[in-house]
Amino acid sequence: MDKKTTIYDIAREAGVSTATVTRVTAGSAKVKPSTRERVQRVIDAHGYVPSAAAHALEGGLSNTIAIVMPLSANPYFTRLFNAVYEEAAANGYYAWLFQIRENSPIPRSLIDEIIRRRIDGVIFAGGIWSEERSGLSDALTRLKHHMPAVTICPPTMHPDCICIHSDLVSCSRLPVRHLHALGHRRIAFIGGSLQLRDSSMRGENFLRELRELGLPDDPAYHVDCGYNAESGEGAVLRMLSGLDRRRWPTAIIAFNDLMALGAIKQLKHMGLHLPQDMAIIGCDNQFFCPYVDPPLTSVDLHPEELASSAVRELLAAKGASYAKFNLMRDATLIVRESCGASLGYRKLG
Amino acid sequence: MDKKTTIYDIAREAGVSTATVTRVTAGSAKVKPSTRERVQRVIDAHGYVPSAAAHALEGGLSNTIAIVMPLSANPYFTRLFNAVYEEAAANGYYAWLFQIRENSPIPRSLIDEIIRRRIDGVIFAGGIWSEERSGLSDALTRLKHHMPAVTICPPTMHPDCICIHSDLVSCSRLPVRHLHALGHRRIAFIGGSLQLRDSSMRGENFLRELRELGLPDDPAYHVDCGYNAESGEGAVLRMLSGLDRRRWPTAIIAFNDLMALGAIKQLKHMGLHLPQDMAIIGCDNQFFCPYVDPPLTSVDLHPEELASSAVRELLAAKGASYAKFNLMRDATLIVRESCGASLGYRKLG
DNA sequence: TTGTACGCGTTATCAG
DNA sequence: CTGATAACGCGTACAA
């Protein structure tokens, strides 16, 4: 690493003033071609690039938005981030990802860091936060004076953020009604922890749907667990082994596709044939769904659209004093074979 | 957004000098407790946080490393990034992800941006770059004067980077020898484009292994295609439909697990039983491998270790004029059921 | 077309 | 313990 060359070095070596160097780098004002060329030569020779820090200090913007998400291997978050990155880029911004440990609160120091760097706005994503324990509320309050914030997670009442979320009602309704229409009567839900906001809301909605259809809302059909494939495996094992075979559900809805993957493995391991012996529906419509055996029916929450809306709203809110509002995106059921629809028969639960 | 409050505002309102405010925020020097408390109160009231830009200008560091990767849904890159992020955090750094379009060269403007922001070092990841067409070489040359660089991809001869890579020989050898030991004689490889560096090296190594074992290196057993599940599907279809059934391979090695996923779907669709009728081995040992039917045997390239080594070497290289060197990490074969090992029989090709 | 001089927000140095 | 002040690198008025 050479010791950093500054605009002064360039100016001196090219025999011009710093102002002229700026004129060349910014490409803006008129500079005599011969001068411009001479300066450019020196710039190239040194590989000189103006410092963003000095520029920002001088009034330039950081052109950066932050996104805060749980550190997770779940591709849902990759999709979310990629879409944020793309939409930001389309608007001339860079997206900076800050990760937090799953199930631990947003560190105060992280928010400080984001403020320190004078970032233009923040997106908080990750449905699994319980608002109270997550520190989200604190974070929004502290951020309030500095930059706009958007959340992509279950609706928040906090006044200092725009809140973009999936339609958690249709997210439960779609698979339940679909299974019901196929003739299923005993439907189970394996979902993340009831302690956490997103999964408990989904769980509640699930139960409401069952009741509306007059189906049994047996607590044994609702298993609390983690969020990955392994959790799905364990959940199915626990649920079925605790139940007399005649009371087994005929269909399972999983909180996400990872869990569905685990559930399928466990069901096959127990000798069941899918979807004949058990229908299953996941959530997130991940890339692997068409490749699961049987191909996995799943609810698509359209994370890419949530993400691009989030970026647009964030940038629109910038500078202006923005009003809090919620924006909801429909869910879509993508029917494949794991729910048995293609069998063309109506199961009688 | 309030108009930004500066250290001057705090100083004035607390009736002290800016120096004292710094002493309070930095927590370093001695300040009379009563003064400190008074200043802190004003700071809290305004939610004041010192600007990183001004700090950097004054000589402070950015404490940021960049990682440049292809924009991809492949979870391999998520694992890589997450590990970089964690290792960086463990060393007091933030990792900033910059994405580039798959198969397009690294934009000059991106490198400029990274220099502009005075980032402390860069990691380039993504095995699929052909060095010449990727602009990697240019990028390294331009970066040379500004910050150290580490690549995580096939070994580069470029003098201005530390190069960390997987052992591409064992990556081909492990699955080929394993299948050979199981009795397979006609082994195929479906790999990314031969145009690109990583896949062509893997392809060559694959052929060399076949020859060393005296197996047929029929060109029909080597299909060129993309990198996702869909590509895998197509590759299998093209390969098998172009081949007399008696000449079909008895085993397929896929460039990565995504392609293996697609291959498996296509093979089942053609009515084959796995692994009896066809063994298959993937690469990357992704989270879904144990949940594929049959569970997918895969080569683990240990991306997390590549990533953390990259960060450590990068930080070690910082400031010092560093020497170019290569660092190679072994691959590991994770045997599951898709290669038929558990069948305990030796197939005679 | 070009140069001079100041301000941006911080920290560090040095004097009190 | 505290305050005044000089950098830090850049862009931008304003002047020439």
XYZ file of C-alpha atoms (C1' of nucleotides) in Angstrom:
730
model
C 0.000 0.000 0.000
C 1.363 3.352 -0.995
C 0.818 6.075 1.533
C -2.401 7.627 0.421
C -2.098 10.159 -2.321
C -4.406 13.130 -1.976
C -5.776 15.780 -4.208
C -2.835 17.951 -3.164
C -0.310 15.462 -4.484
C -2.095 15.337 -7.790
C -2.411 19.120 -7.988
C 1.248 19.700 -7.190
C 2.519 17.083 -9.584
C 0.280 18.299 -12.406
C 1.151 21.887 -11.693
C -2.433 23.004 -11.157
C -4.641 23.893 -8.221
C -6.729 21.409 -6.315
C -9.821 23.022 -7.747
C -8.765 21.987 -11.207
C -8.172 18.456 -10.076
C -11.718 18.375 -8.738
C -12.945 19.726 -12.052
C -11.274 16.843 -13.775
C -12.431 14.097 -11.434
C -15.974 15.417 -11.247
C -15.964 15.896 -15.000
C -18.189 18.885 -14.492
C -16.781 22.294 -15.314
C -14.791 23.436 -18.296
C -11.115 22.630 -18.277
C -8.735 23.240 -21.144
C -8.307 19.874 -22.866
C -4.556 19.947 -22.573
C -4.788 20.667 -18.855
C -7.386 17.990 -18.340
C -5.224 15.469 -20.091
C -2.169 16.365 -18.080
C -4.054 16.104 -14.820
C -5.690 12.857 -15.842
C -2.302 11.385 -16.597
C -1.093 12.122 -13.095
C -4.315 10.741 -11.643
C -3.920 7.515 -13.580
C -0.279 7.205 -12.683
C -1.158 7.274 -9.009
C -4.452 5.424 -9.243
C -5.933 8.361 -7.400
C -9.598 8.235 -6.394
C -11.169 10.980 -4.251
C -12.033 9.986 -0.707
C -15.689 9.339 0.017
C -15.175 10.444 3.607
C -13.970 13.892 2.674
C -16.705 14.121 0.113
C -19.383 13.160 2.611
C -18.022 15.647 5.097
C -18.216 18.321 2.478
C -21.911 17.657 2.046
C -22.050 14.697 -0.293
C -24.317 11.847 0.705
C -23.312 8.337 1.599
C -25.685 6.787 -0.920
C -25.936 3.768 1.256
C -28.825 1.989 2.874
C -28.493 -0.625 5.563
C -30.440 -3.821 5.941
C -30.466 -5.596 9.267
C -31.352 -9.297 9.188
C -30.817 -12.383 11.293
C -27.710 -14.373 10.465
C -29.294 -17.402 8.870
C -28.695 -20.033 6.249
C -32.310 -19.806 5.152
C -32.320 -18.805 1.477
C -35.377 -16.655 2.129
C -33.041 -14.053 3.547
C -30.695 -14.345 0.616
C -33.573 -13.611 -1.713
C -34.623 -10.682 0.414
C -31.143 -9.232 0.485
C -30.479 -9.770 -3.184
C -33.651 -7.949 -4.064
C -32.807 -5.089 -1.734
C -29.373 -4.876 -3.269
C -30.744 -4.771 -6.788
C -33.411 -2.208 -6.089
C -30.914 -0.034 -4.244
C -28.484 -0.286 -7.130
C -31.221 0.671 -9.558
C -31.576 3.883 -7.557
C -27.884 4.605 -7.317
C -27.464 3.267 -3.796
C -25.385 0.575 -2.206
C -26.979 -1.815 0.242
C -25.031 -2.799 3.311
C -26.005 -5.927 5.184
C -25.720 -6.090 8.953
C -26.463 -9.392 10.566
C -27.692 -10.117 14.039
C -27.854 -13.426 15.824
C -31.144 -15.183 15.539
C -33.268 -14.708 18.635
C -31.024 -12.136 20.197
C -31.888 -8.473 20.427
C -30.550 -5.864 18.058
C -27.364 -4.622 19.714
C -27.342 -0.973 20.626
C -23.821 -0.774 19.261
C -25.041 -1.828 15.837
C -27.512 1.029 15.697
C -24.765 3.386 16.818
C -22.556 2.116 14.058
C -25.250 2.710 11.473
C -25.746 6.244 12.727
C -22.013 6.833 12.901
C -21.672 5.930 9.264
C -24.409 8.370 8.324
C -26.272 5.820 6.336
C -29.308 7.101 4.468
C -31.890 4.654 5.767
C -32.391 1.253 7.359
C -34.489 -1.775 6.599
C -35.161 -4.300 9.335
C -36.152 -7.710 8.080
C -36.867 -11.052 9.671
C -40.328 -12.110 10.653
C -39.250 -14.000 13.679
C -38.754 -11.053 15.980
C -40.916 -10.533 18.930
C -41.146 -6.805 19.046
C -40.650 -6.446 22.750
C -37.661 -8.699 23.203
C -35.965 -7.851 19.927
C -34.910 -4.341 20.738
C -36.600 -3.292 17.518
C -38.619 -0.708 19.316
C -35.557 0.839 20.950
C -33.702 0.812 17.686
C -36.488 2.616 15.861
C -36.703 5.220 18.561
C -32.993 5.949 18.460
C -32.906 5.967 14.687
C -35.808 8.354 14.482
C -33.702 11.501 14.622
C -31.252 10.301 12.018
C -32.783 8.392 9.174
C -35.977 6.738 7.987
C -36.612 3.094 8.760
C -38.688 0.389 7.126
C -39.486 -2.990 8.605
C -40.248 -6.142 6.681
C -41.898 -8.271 9.314
C -45.202 -8.624 11.112
C -46.956 -5.285 11.423
C -45.534 -3.045 14.086
C -47.399 -0.351 15.900
C -44.234 1.628 16.411
C -44.790 5.134 15.102
C -41.334 5.604 13.657
C -41.255 3.192 10.780
C -42.938 2.238 7.601
C -43.992 -1.346 7.898
C -44.142 -3.745 4.991
C -45.453 -7.197 5.590
C -46.861 -10.313 4.069
C -50.526 -11.052 4.418
C -50.346 -13.434 7.338
C -54.025 -14.204 7.102
C -53.971 -15.473 3.550
C -50.696 -17.146 4.365
C -52.620 -19.436 6.717
C -55.924 -19.375 4.889
C -54.636 -20.454 1.498
C -53.141 -23.798 2.497
C -55.862 -24.631 5.020
C -58.694 -23.972 2.566
C -56.906 -25.790 -0.190
C -56.458 -28.866 1.942
C -60.020 -28.635 3.154
C -61.285 -28.496 -0.404
C -59.296 -31.624 -1.148
C -61.199 -33.358 1.598
C -58.744 -33.119 4.472
C -60.305 -32.732 7.902
C -57.450 -33.269 10.327
C -54.820 -30.685 9.520
C -51.716 -30.013 11.591
C -49.345 -27.046 11.771
C -45.698 -27.296 12.636
C -44.467 -23.794 13.294
C -41.633 -21.958 14.932
C -41.734 -20.956 18.516
C -44.964 -19.504 19.838
C -42.810 -17.088 21.791
C -41.978 -15.258 18.624
C -44.242 -12.884 16.906
C -44.406 -14.090 13.363
C -44.924 -17.725 14.131
C -47.426 -17.110 16.877
C -49.484 -14.916 14.563
C -49.337 -17.581 11.908
C -50.290 -20.175 14.486
C -53.260 -18.143 15.637
C -54.439 -17.530 12.123
C -54.130 -21.210 11.426
C -56.347 -22.050 14.374
C -58.887 -19.439 13.351
C -59.114 -20.944 9.886
C -59.701 -24.385 11.330
C -62.478 -23.105 13.522
C -64.128 -21.221 10.719
C -64.239 -24.432 8.746
C -65.464 -26.388 11.711
C -62.352 -28.529 11.813
C -60.813 -29.891 15.009
C -58.243 -27.515 16.523
C -56.671 -30.194 18.654
C -53.582 -28.766 20.413
C -51.791 -31.966 19.503
C -51.910 -30.752 15.914
C -49.864 -27.700 16.674
C -46.205 -28.276 17.372
C -43.764 -25.684 18.563
C -40.179 -25.930 17.305
C -37.300 -24.238 15.481
C -37.057 -23.096 11.895
C -34.854 -25.485 9.976
C -35.144 -28.890 8.371
C -33.984 -30.650 11.481
C -36.717 -28.961 13.483
C -39.248 -30.170 10.959
C -38.039 -33.713 11.338
C -38.260 -33.550 15.100
C -41.647 -31.875 15.089
C -43.223 -34.591 12.979
C -41.686 -37.321 15.056
C -42.910 -35.788 18.285
C -46.363 -35.079 16.975
C -47.057 -38.473 15.445
C -45.456 -40.590 18.123
C -47.605 -38.862 20.716
C -50.769 -39.644 18.831
C -52.829 -42.756 18.321
C -52.545 -43.686 14.675
C -56.268 -43.211 14.087
C -55.974 -39.634 15.261
C -53.079 -38.777 12.957
C -53.629 -35.730 10.832
C -53.959 -36.328 7.122
C -52.148 -33.147 6.209
C -49.378 -31.000 7.623
C -48.707 -27.334 7.035
C -45.156 -26.283 7.794
C -44.031 -22.824 8.851
C -41.482 -22.842 6.060
C -40.076 -25.039 3.311
C -37.024 -26.028 5.297
C -39.239 -27.528 7.951
C -41.350 -29.183 5.270
C -38.186 -30.775 3.916
C -37.443 -32.270 7.296
C -41.038 -33.325 7.767
C -41.042 -35.163 4.456
C -37.901 -37.036 5.356
C -39.339 -38.104 8.664
C -42.665 -39.154 7.144
C -40.939 -41.297 4.536
C -38.750 -42.735 7.212
C -41.910 -43.801 9.035
C -42.987 -45.615 5.913
C -45.674 -43.212 4.736
C -46.293 -42.588 1.083
C -46.593 -38.962 0.045
C -48.940 -37.436 -0.730
C -51.295 -40.423 -0.447
C -50.784 -40.993 3.260
C -50.042 -37.425 4.205
C -50.334 -34.150 2.357
C -47.840 -31.430 3.106
C -47.566 -27.753 2.321
C -44.630 -25.492 3.013
C -44.034 -21.781 2.856
C -41.629 -19.533 0.937
C -41.690 -21.318 -2.390
C -37.970 -21.821 -2.318
C -35.848 -22.862 -5.250
C -35.772 -26.468 -4.154
C -39.543 -26.918 -3.940
C -39.959 -28.265 -7.490
C -37.136 -30.711 -6.825
C -38.405 -32.231 -3.640
C -40.003 -35.676 -3.946
C -42.918 -35.139 -4.141
C -42.611 -31.585 -5.453
C -43.579 -29.309 -2.606
C -46.696 -27.183 -2.637
C -45.800 -23.912 -0.987
C -47.035 -20.424 -0.154
C -45.079 -17.706 -1.900
C -44.667 -14.565 0.183
C -42.974 -12.706 -2.668
C -39.952 -11.574 -0.690
C -38.458 -9.864 -3.713
C -41.430 -7.567 -3.962
C -41.426 -6.851 -0.264
C -37.784 -5.968 -0.575
C -38.076 -3.663 -3.538
C -41.082 -1.916 -2.014
C -39.082 -1.461 1.147
C -36.244 0.200 -0.703
C -38.545 2.446 -2.676
C -40.461 3.556 0.390
C -37.256 4.113 2.261
C -35.817 6.334 -0.409
C -39.087 8.174 -0.794
C -39.174 8.792 2.939
C -35.663 10.153 2.969
C -35.347 13.747 3.989
C -39.084 14.295 4.110
C -40.713 13.819 7.464
C -42.568 10.678 6.641
C -45.820 9.334 7.929
C -46.011 5.880 9.418
C -47.979 3.434 7.341
C -48.334 -0.251 6.672
C -48.141 -1.934 3.327
C -49.385 -5.477 2.899
C -48.547 -7.924 0.148
C -50.763 -10.879 -0.766
C -49.514 -14.410 -0.499
C -49.907 -16.923 -3.313
C -50.331 -20.667 -3.086
C -48.158 -22.548 -5.539
C -49.721 -25.956 -5.980
C -47.415 -28.853 -6.711
C -47.805 -32.494 -5.850
C -47.088 -32.762 -2.147
C -50.639 -31.743 -1.270
C -52.139 -34.420 -3.435
C -54.162 -32.068 -5.608
C -52.899 -33.798 -8.715
C -54.244 -37.094 -7.499
C -57.662 -35.737 -8.329
C -59.270 -37.504 -5.424
C -60.990 -36.117 -2.388
C -59.740 -37.534 0.801
C -62.281 -38.049 3.528
C -60.628 -37.145 6.808
C -34.959 13.744 10.369
C -33.577 16.564 12.477
C -30.897 18.583 10.795
C -27.729 16.886 11.863
C -26.434 17.878 15.255
C -22.661 18.139 15.428
C -20.060 18.116 18.100
C -20.281 21.902 18.133
C -23.943 21.821 19.074
C -23.216 19.472 21.926
C -20.242 21.502 23.104
C -22.161 24.754 23.048
C -25.184 23.366 24.792
C -23.121 21.642 27.459
C -20.944 24.709 27.894
C -17.699 22.897 27.151
C -15.215 22.709 24.296
C -15.449 20.210 21.488
C -12.360 18.541 22.863
C -14.210 17.647 26.001
C -17.093 16.260 24.047
C -14.668 13.991 22.233
C -13.204 12.945 25.551
C -16.647 11.899 26.658
C -17.632 10.065 23.494
C -14.293 8.331 23.152
C -14.351 7.506 26.841
C -10.609 7.833 26.841
C -9.141 10.744 28.781
C -9.954 11.967 32.250
C -12.973 14.180 32.576
C -14.436 15.437 35.794
C -17.401 13.176 36.559
C -19.800 16.063 36.876
C -18.695 17.456 33.507
C -18.904 14.081 31.881
C -22.392 13.579 33.144
C -23.550 16.966 31.961
C -22.117 16.393 28.504
C -23.549 12.899 28.324
C -26.963 14.241 29.127
C -26.842 16.622 26.191
C -25.548 13.854 23.946
C -28.393 11.573 24.926
C -30.965 14.294 24.529
C -29.909 14.802 20.943
C -29.072 11.204 20.137
C -25.707 12.504 19.004
C -23.255 10.037 17.479
C -19.930 11.240 16.009
C -19.661 11.056 12.239
C -17.550 8.259 10.865
C -16.692 10.363 7.831
C -15.136 13.132 9.859
C -13.369 10.575 11.976
C -11.973 8.822 8.944
C -10.829 12.095 7.498
C -9.005 12.848 10.663
C -7.082 9.627 10.380
C -9.397 7.008 11.799
C -9.822 3.779 9.877
C -12.915 2.519 8.150
C -12.770 -0.896 9.806
C -14.502 -2.336 6.827
C -13.641 -5.054 4.398
C -15.398 -5.668 1.123
C -16.360 -8.961 -0.412
C -17.184 -9.114 -4.107
C -19.284 -12.079 -5.233
C -21.615 -13.003 -8.056
C -25.263 -12.231 -7.455
C -26.615 -15.715 -7.042
C -29.273 -17.686 -5.248
C -26.814 -20.493 -4.621
C -26.564 -20.953 -0.842
C -22.858 -21.639 -1.232
C -22.356 -17.916 -1.490
C -24.520 -17.264 1.516
C -22.361 -19.594 3.549
C -19.254 -17.894 2.263
C -20.538 -14.446 3.074
C -21.859 -15.369 6.481
C -18.503 -16.799 7.439
C -16.697 -13.714 6.172
C -19.069 -11.541 8.145
C -18.521 -13.501 11.324
C -14.761 -13.628 11.075
C -14.634 -9.934 10.286
C -16.837 -9.155 13.261
C -14.603 -11.252 15.489
C -11.781 -8.931 14.491
C -13.715 -5.737 14.946
C -14.514 -5.232 11.270
C -17.661 -4.944 9.244
C -17.993 -6.865 6.015
C -19.632 -5.165 3.081
C -20.989 -7.273 0.259
C -20.797 -6.057 -3.321
C -22.497 -8.187 -5.923
C -21.719 -8.513 -9.574
C -23.768 -10.160 -12.273
C -22.848 -13.725 -12.941
C -20.656 -14.063 -16.002
C -20.107 -10.379 -16.442
C -16.825 -8.684 -15.708
C -16.161 -6.771 -12.506
C -17.169 -3.212 -13.314
C -14.439 -0.647 -13.096
C -16.844 1.622 -11.296
C -17.251 -0.916 -8.522
C -13.535 -0.977 -7.875
C -13.526 2.815 -7.878
C -16.309 2.825 -5.345
C -14.391 0.494 -3.082
C -11.325 2.691 -3.294
C -13.388 5.817 -2.808
C -14.768 4.449 0.412
C -11.270 3.720 1.677
C -12.137 0.195 2.578
C -9.393 -1.764 4.315
C -9.252 -4.791 2.049
C -11.182 -6.809 -0.523
C -12.061 -10.445 -0.964
C -13.085 -11.690 -4.390
C -15.070 -14.897 -4.318
C -16.787 -17.032 -6.904
C -15.097 -19.930 -8.553
C -16.769 -19.434 -11.856
C -14.655 -16.555 -13.079
C -12.436 -16.948 -16.025
C -9.558 -14.767 -15.060
C -9.145 -13.114 -18.394
C -12.717 -12.178 -19.122
C -13.698 -11.396 -15.556
C -11.734 -8.205 -15.167
C -10.276 -9.736 -12.014
C -6.801 -9.070 -13.228
C -7.516 -5.404 -13.921
C -9.229 -5.020 -10.603
C -6.286 -6.455 -8.700
C -3.886 -4.202 -10.514
C -5.877 -1.090 -9.736
C -6.423 -2.116 -6.143
C -2.759 -2.792 -5.621
C -1.879 0.747 -4.555
C -4.749 1.013 -2.137
C -5.489 -2.122 -0.190
C -4.687 -5.809 0.030
C -6.788 -8.323 -1.857
C -7.574 -11.998 -1.365
C -9.296 -14.240 -3.870
C -11.336 -17.313 -3.067
C -11.426 -19.065 -6.417
C -9.217 -21.166 -8.649
C -5.537 -20.278 -8.193
C -4.517 -17.069 -9.877
C -1.068 -16.210 -11.026
C -1.687 -12.523 -10.511
C 1.070 -11.127 -8.321
C -1.131 -8.748 -6.342
C -3.330 -11.040 -4.341
C -3.310 -13.790 -1.824
C -5.163 -16.700 -3.294
C -7.188 -19.152 -1.273
C -8.742 -22.077 -3.036
C -10.268 -25.488 -2.694
C -8.297 -28.499 -3.727
C -9.754 -28.995 -7.175
C -7.851 -32.233 -7.674
C -9.310 -34.018 -4.691
C -12.621 -32.416 -5.516
C -12.684 -34.553 -8.670
C -10.666 -37.462 -7.366
C -12.747 -38.193 -4.313
C -16.058 -38.879 -6.059
C -14.498 -40.646 -9.050
C -12.444 -43.013 -6.917
C -15.331 -43.642 -4.605
C -17.591 -44.606 -7.477
C -14.838 -46.686 -9.029
C -14.370 -48.559 -5.789
C -18.080 -49.279 -5.758
C -17.691 -50.930 -9.130
C -18.779 -48.155 -11.445
C -17.000 -48.019 -14.769
C -18.985 -45.576 -16.863
C -18.980 -42.296 -14.970
C -20.302 -39.016 -16.322
C -19.727 -35.398 -15.305
C -22.254 -32.631 -15.720
C -20.451 -29.399 -15.131
C -20.774 -25.715 -15.738
C -19.496 -24.113 -18.849
C -16.104 -25.182 -20.099
C -15.526 -21.555 -20.933
C -15.200 -20.737 -17.284
C -12.207 -21.415 -15.247
C -13.406 -23.324 -12.276
C -15.610 -25.720 -14.150
C -13.109 -26.352 -16.893
C -10.441 -27.179 -14.324
C -12.841 -29.497 -12.584
C -13.722 -31.043 -15.929
C -10.092 -31.621 -16.813
C -9.331 -33.117 -13.458
C -12.314 -35.384 -13.854
C -11.021 -36.650 -17.184
C -7.555 -37.166 -15.785
C -8.952 -39.288 -12.979
C -10.870 -41.411 -15.445
C -7.759 -41.999 -17.508
C -5.647 -42.861 -14.523
C -8.190 -45.510 -13.612
C -8.372 -46.767 -17.172
C -12.020 -45.774 -17.509
C -13.610 -44.535 -20.723
C -13.411 -40.764 -21.125
C -16.134 -40.646 -23.706
C -16.933 -36.986 -24.546
C -20.597 -37.941 -24.401
C -20.131 -38.341 -20.657
C -19.184 -34.734 -20.180
C -21.980 -32.208 -20.541
C -21.575 -28.475 -20.568
C -24.331 -26.396 -18.973
C -25.293 -23.810 -16.370
C -25.103 -23.987 -12.598
C -28.584 -24.426 -11.220
C -31.094 -27.214 -10.737
C -32.730 -26.544 -14.068
C -29.391 -26.901 -15.808
C -28.907 -30.231 -14.119
C -32.257 -31.433 -15.381
C -31.474 -30.383 -18.912
C -27.979 -31.800 -18.853
C -29.168 -35.270 -17.883
C -31.910 -35.214 -20.458
C -29.536 -34.202 -23.212
C -26.862 -36.661 -22.228
C -29.070 -39.714 -21.879
C -31.331 -39.064 -24.818
C -28.285 -38.787 -27.037
C -26.945 -42.140 -25.931
C -27.902 -45.716 -26.651
C -29.245 -47.167 -23.439
C -26.482 -49.758 -23.261
C -23.928 -46.968 -23.224
C -25.562 -45.034 -20.423
C -23.278 -44.177 -17.576
C -23.997 -45.878 -14.263
C -23.016 -42.865 -12.224
C -23.129 -39.095 -12.559
C -21.000 -36.509 -10.828
C -22.535 -33.046 -10.750
C -20.641 -29.792 -10.574
C -22.727 -28.771 -7.600
C -25.638 -29.904 -5.461
C -28.146 -27.720 -7.234
C -27.408 -29.463 -10.493
C -27.538 -32.815 -8.724
C -31.004 -31.902 -7.500
C -32.136 -31.298 -11.050
C -30.428 -34.421 -12.286
C -32.203 -36.537 -9.699
C -35.570 -35.150 -10.684
C -34.925 -35.898 -14.337
C -33.652 -39.387 -13.655
C -36.710 -40.254 -11.584
C -38.857 -38.754 -14.274
C -37.269 -41.170 -16.724
C -38.277 -43.987 -14.448
C -34.881 -44.814 -12.975
C -34.501 -45.969 -9.410
C -31.826 -44.233 -7.411
C -29.243 -45.206 -6.505
C -29.757 -48.700 -7.977
C -30.027 -47.591 -11.580
C -27.829 -44.546 -11.324
C -25.488 -43.297 -8.639
C -25.101 -39.574 -8.213
C -22.704 -37.335 -6.328
C -22.941 -33.576 -5.925
C -20.675 -30.907 -4.599
C -20.910 -28.342 -1.776
C -22.621 -30.469 0.826
C -25.474 -28.053 1.106
C -28.043 -28.012 3.855
C -30.586 -29.875 1.751
C -28.350 -32.839 0.900
C -29.515 -35.009 3.794
C -33.115 -34.272 2.820
C -32.924 -35.200 -0.818
C -34.397 -38.581 -1.765
C -32.072 -40.433 -1.809
C -29.877 -38.402 0.539
C -27.199 -36.845 -1.607
C -23.546 -37.801 -1.356
C -21.544 -34.644 -1.828
C -18.076 -33.137 -1.739
C -17.639 -30.557 0.987
C -15.349 -27.690 0.012
C -15.529 -26.130 3.476
C -16.470 -22.641 2.342
C -16.621 -21.386 5.912
C -12.978 -22.200 6.415
C -11.981 -20.659 3.132
C -13.837 -17.537 4.180
C -12.346 -17.203 7.611
C -8.855 -17.844 6.292
C -9.453 -15.178 3.698
C -10.406 -12.621 6.299
C -7.485 -13.474 8.539
C -4.968 -13.278 5.710
C -6.486 -10.063 4.512
C -6.204 -8.409 7.882
C -2.705 -9.734 8.360
C -1.701 -8.323 4.995
C -3.101 -4.921 5.804
C -0.563 -2.161 5.923
C 2.395 -4.459 5.482
C 3.595 -4.970 1.962
C 2.439 -8.513 1.587
C 3.815 -11.332 -0.467
C 1.645 -13.227 -2.907
C 0.926 -16.775 -1.884
C -1.597 -19.534 -2.383
C -3.400 -21.421 0.299
C -5.198 -24.659 -0.498
C -7.910 -26.381 1.501
C -8.691 -30.097 1.170
C -12.065 -31.301 0.047
C -14.005 -33.979 1.917
C -16.419 -36.558 0.537
C -19.577 -36.865 2.596
C -21.061 -40.233 1.777
C -24.822 -40.582 1.914
C -27.098 -42.859 -0.037
C -27.266 -41.402 -3.516
C -24.024 -43.077 -4.538
C -25.247 -46.475 -3.479
C -22.461 -47.132 -0.994
C -24.983 -48.230 1.590
C -26.293 -50.898 -0.753
C -23.127 -52.802 0.004
C -22.908 -54.201 -3.488
C -20.328 -53.684 -6.177
C -21.788 -52.714 -9.450
C -20.070 -54.041 -12.530
C -20.149 -51.311 -15.115
C -10.087 28.772 -17.941
C -7.888 28.737 -13.512
C -6.573 29.732 -8.575
C -7.553 31.104 -3.551
C -9.679 30.343 0.541
C -13.093 28.532 3.444
C -16.131 25.075 5.620
C -17.488 20.322 6.470
C -17.119 17.379 11.784
C -13.558 15.152 14.335
C -9.627 14.167 16.881
C -5.070 15.225 18.536
C -1.699 18.339 20.284
C -0.344 21.568 23.163
C -0.975 25.114 26.369
C -3.254 26.527 30.400
C -8.888 18.444 34.074
C -10.076 21.700 30.164
C -9.883 24.799 26.063
C -8.033 26.633 21.704
C -6.507 25.302 17.366
C -4.382 22.796 13.667
C -4.806 19.264 10.654
C -7.492 15.621 7.734
C -9.114 15.743 1.973
C -12.378 17.560 -0.639
C -15.763 20.665 -3.132
C -17.355 25.143 -3.980
C -17.856 30.001 -3.929
C -15.725 33.703 -5.477
C -12.090 36.167 -7.491
C -8.843 36.680 -11.104
